[in-house]
Tab-separated table of C-alpha atoms in Angstrom:
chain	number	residue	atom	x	y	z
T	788	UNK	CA	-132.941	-45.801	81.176
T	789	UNK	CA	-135.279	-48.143	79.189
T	790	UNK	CA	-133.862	-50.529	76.599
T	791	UNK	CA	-135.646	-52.971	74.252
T	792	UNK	CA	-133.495	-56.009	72.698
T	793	UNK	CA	-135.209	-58.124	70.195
T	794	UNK	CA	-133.608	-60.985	68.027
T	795	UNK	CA	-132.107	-62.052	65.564
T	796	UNK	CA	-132.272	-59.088	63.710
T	797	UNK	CA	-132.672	-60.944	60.507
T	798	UNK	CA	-133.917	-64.305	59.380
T	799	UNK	CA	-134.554	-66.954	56.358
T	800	UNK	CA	-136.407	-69.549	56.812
T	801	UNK	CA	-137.898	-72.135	54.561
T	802	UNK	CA	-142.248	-72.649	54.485
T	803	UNK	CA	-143.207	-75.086	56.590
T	804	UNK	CA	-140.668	-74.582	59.454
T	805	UNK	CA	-140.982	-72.977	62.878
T	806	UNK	CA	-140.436	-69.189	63.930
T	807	UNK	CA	-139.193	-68.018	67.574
T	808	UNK	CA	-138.730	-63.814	67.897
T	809	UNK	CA	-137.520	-62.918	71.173
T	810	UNK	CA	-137.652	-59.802	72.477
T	811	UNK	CA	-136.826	-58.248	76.269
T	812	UNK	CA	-137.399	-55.012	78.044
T	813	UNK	CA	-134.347	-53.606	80.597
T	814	UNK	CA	-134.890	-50.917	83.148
T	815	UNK	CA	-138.585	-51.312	83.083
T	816	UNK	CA	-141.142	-53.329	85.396
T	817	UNK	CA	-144.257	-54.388	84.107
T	818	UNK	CA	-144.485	-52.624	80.655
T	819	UNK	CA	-147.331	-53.165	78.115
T	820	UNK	CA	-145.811	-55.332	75.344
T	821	UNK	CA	-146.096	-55.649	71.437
T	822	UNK	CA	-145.472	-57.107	68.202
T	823	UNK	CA	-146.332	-55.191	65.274
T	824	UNK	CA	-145.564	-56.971	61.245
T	825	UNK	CA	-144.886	-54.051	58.803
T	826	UNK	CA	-144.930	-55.471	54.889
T	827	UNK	CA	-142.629	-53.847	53.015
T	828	UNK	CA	-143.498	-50.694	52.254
T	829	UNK	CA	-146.654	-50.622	54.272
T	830	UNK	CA	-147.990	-49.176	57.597
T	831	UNK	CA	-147.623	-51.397	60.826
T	832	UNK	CA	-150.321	-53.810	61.380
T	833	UNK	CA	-150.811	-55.122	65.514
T	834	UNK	CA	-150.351	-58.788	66.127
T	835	UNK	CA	-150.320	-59.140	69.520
T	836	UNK	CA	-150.217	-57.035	72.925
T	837	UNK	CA	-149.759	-57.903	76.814
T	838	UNK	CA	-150.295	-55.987	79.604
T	839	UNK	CA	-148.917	-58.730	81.913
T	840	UNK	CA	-147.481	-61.736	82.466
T	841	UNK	CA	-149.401	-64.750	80.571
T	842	UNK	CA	-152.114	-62.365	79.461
T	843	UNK	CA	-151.886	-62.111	75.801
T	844	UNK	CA	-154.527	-60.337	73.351
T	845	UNK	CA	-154.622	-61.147	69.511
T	846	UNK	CA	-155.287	-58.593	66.944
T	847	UNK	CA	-155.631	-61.306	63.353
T	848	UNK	CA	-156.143	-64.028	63.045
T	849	UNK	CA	-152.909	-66.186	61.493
T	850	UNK	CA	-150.639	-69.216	62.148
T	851	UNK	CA	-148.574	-67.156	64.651
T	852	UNK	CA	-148.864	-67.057	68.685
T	853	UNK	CA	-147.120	-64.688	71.152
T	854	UNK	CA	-146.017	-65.684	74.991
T	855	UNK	CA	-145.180	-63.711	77.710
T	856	UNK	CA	-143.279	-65.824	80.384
T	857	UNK	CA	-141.660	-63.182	81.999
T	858	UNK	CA	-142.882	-60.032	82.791
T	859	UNK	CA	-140.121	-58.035	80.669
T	860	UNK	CA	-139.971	-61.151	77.726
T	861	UNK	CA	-142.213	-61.395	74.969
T	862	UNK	CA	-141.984	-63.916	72.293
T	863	UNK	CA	-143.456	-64.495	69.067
T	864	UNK	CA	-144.048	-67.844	67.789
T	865	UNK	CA	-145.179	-70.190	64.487
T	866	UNK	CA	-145.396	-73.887	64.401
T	867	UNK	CA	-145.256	-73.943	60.385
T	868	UNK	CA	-144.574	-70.308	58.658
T	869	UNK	CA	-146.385	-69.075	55.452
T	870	UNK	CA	-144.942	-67.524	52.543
T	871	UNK	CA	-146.999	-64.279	53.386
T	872	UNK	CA	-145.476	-64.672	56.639
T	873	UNK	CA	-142.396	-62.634	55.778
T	874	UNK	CA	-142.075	-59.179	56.633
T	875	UNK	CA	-140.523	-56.657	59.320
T	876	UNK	CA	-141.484	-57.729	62.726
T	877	UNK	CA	-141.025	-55.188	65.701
T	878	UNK	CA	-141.375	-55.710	69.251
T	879	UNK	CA	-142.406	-52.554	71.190
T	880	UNK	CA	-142.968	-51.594	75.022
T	881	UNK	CA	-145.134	-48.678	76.770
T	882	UNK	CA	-146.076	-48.069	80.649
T	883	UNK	CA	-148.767	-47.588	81.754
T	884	UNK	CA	-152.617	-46.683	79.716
T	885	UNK	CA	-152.104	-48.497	76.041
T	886	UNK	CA	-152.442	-45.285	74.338
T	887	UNK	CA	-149.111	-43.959	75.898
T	888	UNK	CA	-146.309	-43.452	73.966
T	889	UNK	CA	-144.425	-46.744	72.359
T	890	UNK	CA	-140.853	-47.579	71.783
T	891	UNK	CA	-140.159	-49.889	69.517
T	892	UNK	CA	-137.160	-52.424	69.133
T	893	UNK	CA	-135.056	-52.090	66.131
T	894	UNK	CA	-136.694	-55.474	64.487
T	895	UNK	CA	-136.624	-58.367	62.315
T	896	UNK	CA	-136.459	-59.081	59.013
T	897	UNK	CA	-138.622	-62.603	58.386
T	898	UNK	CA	-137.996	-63.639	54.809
T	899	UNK	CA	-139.864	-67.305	54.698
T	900	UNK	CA	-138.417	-68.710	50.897
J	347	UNK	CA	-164.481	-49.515	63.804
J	348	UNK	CA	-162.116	-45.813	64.489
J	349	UNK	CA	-159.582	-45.678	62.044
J	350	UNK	CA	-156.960	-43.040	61.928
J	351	UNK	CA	-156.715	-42.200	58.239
J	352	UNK	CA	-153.140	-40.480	57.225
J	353	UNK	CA	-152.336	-38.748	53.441
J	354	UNK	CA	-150.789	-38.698	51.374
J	355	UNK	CA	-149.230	-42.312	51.245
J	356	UNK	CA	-146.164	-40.847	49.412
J	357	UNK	CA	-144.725	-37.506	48.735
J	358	UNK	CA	-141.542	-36.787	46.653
J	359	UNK	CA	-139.907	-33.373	46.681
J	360	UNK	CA	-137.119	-31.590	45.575
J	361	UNK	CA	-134.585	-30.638	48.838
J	362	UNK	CA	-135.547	-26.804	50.150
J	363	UNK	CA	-138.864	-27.635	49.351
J	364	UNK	CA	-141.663	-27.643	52.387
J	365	UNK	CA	-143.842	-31.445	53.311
J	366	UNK	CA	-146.974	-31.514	54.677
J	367	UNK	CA	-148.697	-34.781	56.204
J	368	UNK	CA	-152.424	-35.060	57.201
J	369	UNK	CA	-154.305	-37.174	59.735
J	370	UNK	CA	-157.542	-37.594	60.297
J	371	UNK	CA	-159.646	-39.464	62.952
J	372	UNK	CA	-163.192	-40.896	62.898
J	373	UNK	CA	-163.688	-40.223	66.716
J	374	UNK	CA	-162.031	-37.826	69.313
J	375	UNK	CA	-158.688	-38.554	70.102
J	376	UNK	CA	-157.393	-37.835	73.629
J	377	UNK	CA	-154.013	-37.324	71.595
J	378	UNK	CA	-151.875	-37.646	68.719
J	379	UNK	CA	-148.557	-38.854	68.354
J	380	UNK	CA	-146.184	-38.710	65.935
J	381	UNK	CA	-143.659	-41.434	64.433
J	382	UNK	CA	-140.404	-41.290	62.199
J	383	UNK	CA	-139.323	-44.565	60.728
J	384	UNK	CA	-135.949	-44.295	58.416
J	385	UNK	CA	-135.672	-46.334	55.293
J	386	UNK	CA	-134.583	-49.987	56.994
J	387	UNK	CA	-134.737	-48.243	60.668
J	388	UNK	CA	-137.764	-49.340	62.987
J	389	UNK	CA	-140.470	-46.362	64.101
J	390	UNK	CA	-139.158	-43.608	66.609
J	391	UNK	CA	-141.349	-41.465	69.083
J	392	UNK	CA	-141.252	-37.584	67.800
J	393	UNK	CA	-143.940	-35.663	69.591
J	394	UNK	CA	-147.320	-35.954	71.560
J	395	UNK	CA	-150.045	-33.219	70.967
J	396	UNK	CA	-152.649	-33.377	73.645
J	397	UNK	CA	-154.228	-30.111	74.112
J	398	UNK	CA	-157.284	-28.886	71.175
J	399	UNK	CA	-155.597	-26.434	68.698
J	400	UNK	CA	-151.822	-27.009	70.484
J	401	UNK	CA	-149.149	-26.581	67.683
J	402	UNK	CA	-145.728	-27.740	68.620
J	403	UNK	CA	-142.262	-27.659	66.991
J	404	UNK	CA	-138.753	-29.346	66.560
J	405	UNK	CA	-136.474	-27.143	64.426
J	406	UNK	CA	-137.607	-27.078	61.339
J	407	UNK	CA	-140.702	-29.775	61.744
J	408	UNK	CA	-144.469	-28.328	63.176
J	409	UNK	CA	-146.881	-30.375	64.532
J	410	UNK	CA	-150.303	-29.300	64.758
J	411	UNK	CA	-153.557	-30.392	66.886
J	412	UNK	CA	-156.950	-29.706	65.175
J	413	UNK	CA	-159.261	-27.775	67.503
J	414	UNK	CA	-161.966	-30.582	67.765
J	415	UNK	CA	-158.809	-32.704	68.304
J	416	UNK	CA	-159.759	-34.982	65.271
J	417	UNK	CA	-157.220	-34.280	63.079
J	418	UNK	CA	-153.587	-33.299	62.887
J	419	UNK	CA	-150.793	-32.038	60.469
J	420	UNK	CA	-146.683	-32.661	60.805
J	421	UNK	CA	-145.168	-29.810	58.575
J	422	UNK	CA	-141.169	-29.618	57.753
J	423	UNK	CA	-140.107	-26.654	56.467
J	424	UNK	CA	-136.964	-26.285	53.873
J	425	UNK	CA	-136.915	-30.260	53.795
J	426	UNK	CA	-133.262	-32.127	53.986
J	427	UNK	CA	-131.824	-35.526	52.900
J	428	UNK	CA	-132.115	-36.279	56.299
J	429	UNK	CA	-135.896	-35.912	56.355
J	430	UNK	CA	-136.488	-39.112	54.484
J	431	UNK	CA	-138.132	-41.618	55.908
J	432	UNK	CA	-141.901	-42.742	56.965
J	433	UNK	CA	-144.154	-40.558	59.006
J	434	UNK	CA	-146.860	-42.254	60.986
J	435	UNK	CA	-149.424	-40.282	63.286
J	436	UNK	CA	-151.218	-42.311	66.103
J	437	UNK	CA	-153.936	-41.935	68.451
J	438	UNK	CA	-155.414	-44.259	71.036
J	439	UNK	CA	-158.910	-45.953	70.670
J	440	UNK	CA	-161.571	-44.916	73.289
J	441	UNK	CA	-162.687	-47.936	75.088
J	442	UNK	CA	-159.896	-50.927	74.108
J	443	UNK	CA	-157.670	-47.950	75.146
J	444	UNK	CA	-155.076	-49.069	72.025
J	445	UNK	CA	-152.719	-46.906	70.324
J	446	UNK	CA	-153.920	-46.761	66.387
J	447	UNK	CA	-150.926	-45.780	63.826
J	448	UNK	CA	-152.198	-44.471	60.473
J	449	UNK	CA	-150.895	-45.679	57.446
J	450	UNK	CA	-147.694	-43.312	56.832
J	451	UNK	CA	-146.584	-41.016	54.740
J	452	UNK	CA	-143.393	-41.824	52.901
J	453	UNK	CA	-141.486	-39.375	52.168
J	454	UNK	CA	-138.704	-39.266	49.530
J	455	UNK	CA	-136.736	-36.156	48.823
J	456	UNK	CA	-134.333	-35.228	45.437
J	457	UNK	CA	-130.979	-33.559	46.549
């Protein structure tokens, strides 16, 4: 069966500093990946999405940046984090058309102090 | 650009009591799914819908396909502690073929 890992699950990190969010996809070849930010409270807002290896689409515009250099990894990336930065950050996976179903790691909490 | 528009944003009811939860597309959807996120939990699949007017259910929950497969409707009867949580809907965007969540309905419940 399919498993999604992402890490660490939570994280504090001061303005100004860098941001790395892993996440990888077992018993699956060549899923569509994600990264959705959820404020608290609030609905889940796209980031990025792959449908392959180094082919990454960007949803906003912000300071972060998302790499795929393996075709079950996906990471999420900031040279300098923002305040507004923090949030809930979840990694997802789905085969096949991008409207099909998604399954979503259990995330990670961003606090940026 | 299509949106996928969901009400209410939150609900609050006493345990027994029934919860409805709306969502409504600009454009045709091909389908609707729906979503279940716990308080501190991350988003889990429920249910697809795919089929104009096709009503579906899970024990005590009903989901619900309008017939010009625009809109849809989760429905929990006799709602439980265990209920709580967010409900999103999502359907996928014609052309850039992505899946778009609406904004959820939380859900809160009084034992």
């Amino acid at each position: 069966s399919q498993t999604i890992h992402q890490w660490p699950a939570t994280l504090v990190q001061p303005v100004g500093s860098p941001l790395s969010l892993e996440c990888t996809v077992e018993g699956t070849s060549n899923p569509n990946l994600y990264w959705y930010r959820q404020a608290a409270g609030r609905g889940l807002q796209l980031l990025f999405y792959s449908v392959g290896i180094g082919q990454i689409s960007s949803e906003v515009p912000q300071n972060l940046s998302a790499s795929r250099p393996q075709d079950r990894q996906f990471i999420l990336s900031s040279k300098k984090l923002l305040l507004s930065d923090s949030g809930f950050y979840l990694c997802a996976w789905s085969m096949g058309h991008l409207g099909n179903t998604i399954y979503f790691g259990e995330g990670s909490w961003l606090t940026v102090v | 650009g299509q949106q996928v528009m969901q009400i209410p944003q939150y609900q609050h009811v006493q345990e027994g009591e029934d919860f409805t939860t709306y969502c409504n597309s600009s454009t045709t959807l091909s389908n609707i799914q729906w979503y279940k996120q716990r308080p501190g939990g991350h988003p889990v699949f429920l249910i697809q819908l795919v089929k104009s007017g096709e009503v579906k259910k899970q024990k005590r929950l009903t989901f619900q396909f309008g017939e010009a497969k625009k809109n849809s409707s989760l429905h929990i009867t006799a709602t439980q502690t265990t209920d709580v949580g967010t409900y999103f809907c999502a359907g996928p965007i014609q052309g850039a073929q992505k899946l778009v969540f609406g904004q959820g309905t939380r859900l809160t419940i009084n034992p």
